[in-house]
C-alpha angles and dihedrals in degrees: 000000000000115000115254118246118224126195116220116201105198104200097166136266138134095302094078100033129119130214117260137166088269097050125268117346134183114251121196114241094008098107095054091047090049094052091047089059095050109086094196089070092057102049116131093248091056121089120249114256139196118205121209113192118206118233113244100022110233125228102223093233086064093054116126134180086265088062091049086055092049092052092046091050091048091055092044090053092051098034099109096044100059141050096224144351136236122192115201106208141163113264099232096079100012092116091054093051093045090049093048094048091050089062096038093054116069124187098004113191094177131058121260112193123186114202144150137148146255093226122039115261092241093059121095098244098036120152087199094085094054093042094051096040091050093045091053092046094047094045090053101039107023103031109188102187102221137074109285139169119229116201136146095357095310131106110206133180107269096228091049095052126105131173106248104164123051098197109010126097091241089069096150133053135176100216099185103032128046117243113278091223136011120203104210125136083308127029107251121198121204115207094313132126120232117230094354111187121217121221095233134056122273112265135179120219118208123236125205123194112272129197103241126169122214118198126185111207116226133173109283097013110171119237084227089072090057092042092052093048091050091046090068115084091271119155095187140021133200113212114202103204139180124277114322092002107301129153134175113289091232110154094214092048092049090047089054091053093045092050090050096049090046090059092049104266109146108228116191123194115216128170122246087219115102094227134032133039144271116265107178092181092062099081137017090246090059092045089055090058091049089051088054089058097259113151127223114246089195107201100336117138115240087247092055093045092050092048092045091051090051090050096048097039090051089063095064091230123164111274091244091057091049090049091052095044093048087064095047124087102244103165106008091279098129144032119213 
């Protein structure tokens, strides 16, 4: 059987960095040279790969929606030439990029795996080697045709991922959905179909930058904070609330939210808790938000909700359609 051929888009990130006097820095051309010198990547049972290094390399904390678009366009351009895609990316905003790409790509019939590392691949204890080797192996032999994140021996749905550990190898978790695949001694699949084929052609949706406010509720928050956020030209706001979606029953605060939703601002309620989902009917404080026009984000991660808002708002749909679609499961990002 012919070896599969995987396209690696190297956007930047720790995985390809080198040590310098000022900490780790990206160095052009270094990653490709490094992989060429590592025999495990060239064994006969491994797929072939082509690496395309971005110029300049992007630190993931500098990523913007324009970069999501660039990555999406890169994959679109190379889609027919390869059997699967790996995006090497910095960990800081990896969950945002993976979430955004999951909405931008429609009807994927090839795997797209986003990965990286906490320690550069050239360092002695790097997790980059294992993450990239496994990503290549999984893309070639266990193609799960959606956007996923591979980290620390787990393949998780991209729009369910969140960075939960700043300096541990288990940097990413999927708090509300089990991993799709676990790479232990054996490869274990969890309720997922290999090489599932969609019934429509692959398409890429464009995303344009959107002004979106994000507010974290805290005890004693002033309605002024909400008012000032909504005063900007925002067209959507993510509200990170307590527990199952509760916020202070402050009349002025609720009036701010009602006024915003009345003029078409999409306000999404997400829980500050890592796991679980918003249930605004559970308590009076949640009901008050629903009465103000605030929508439940169910169990979406903040990253998925932000990416989904970008995706929908880029389509110039009527506000009512966006409101309705924010509450629908479009790419496996939420559970009702």
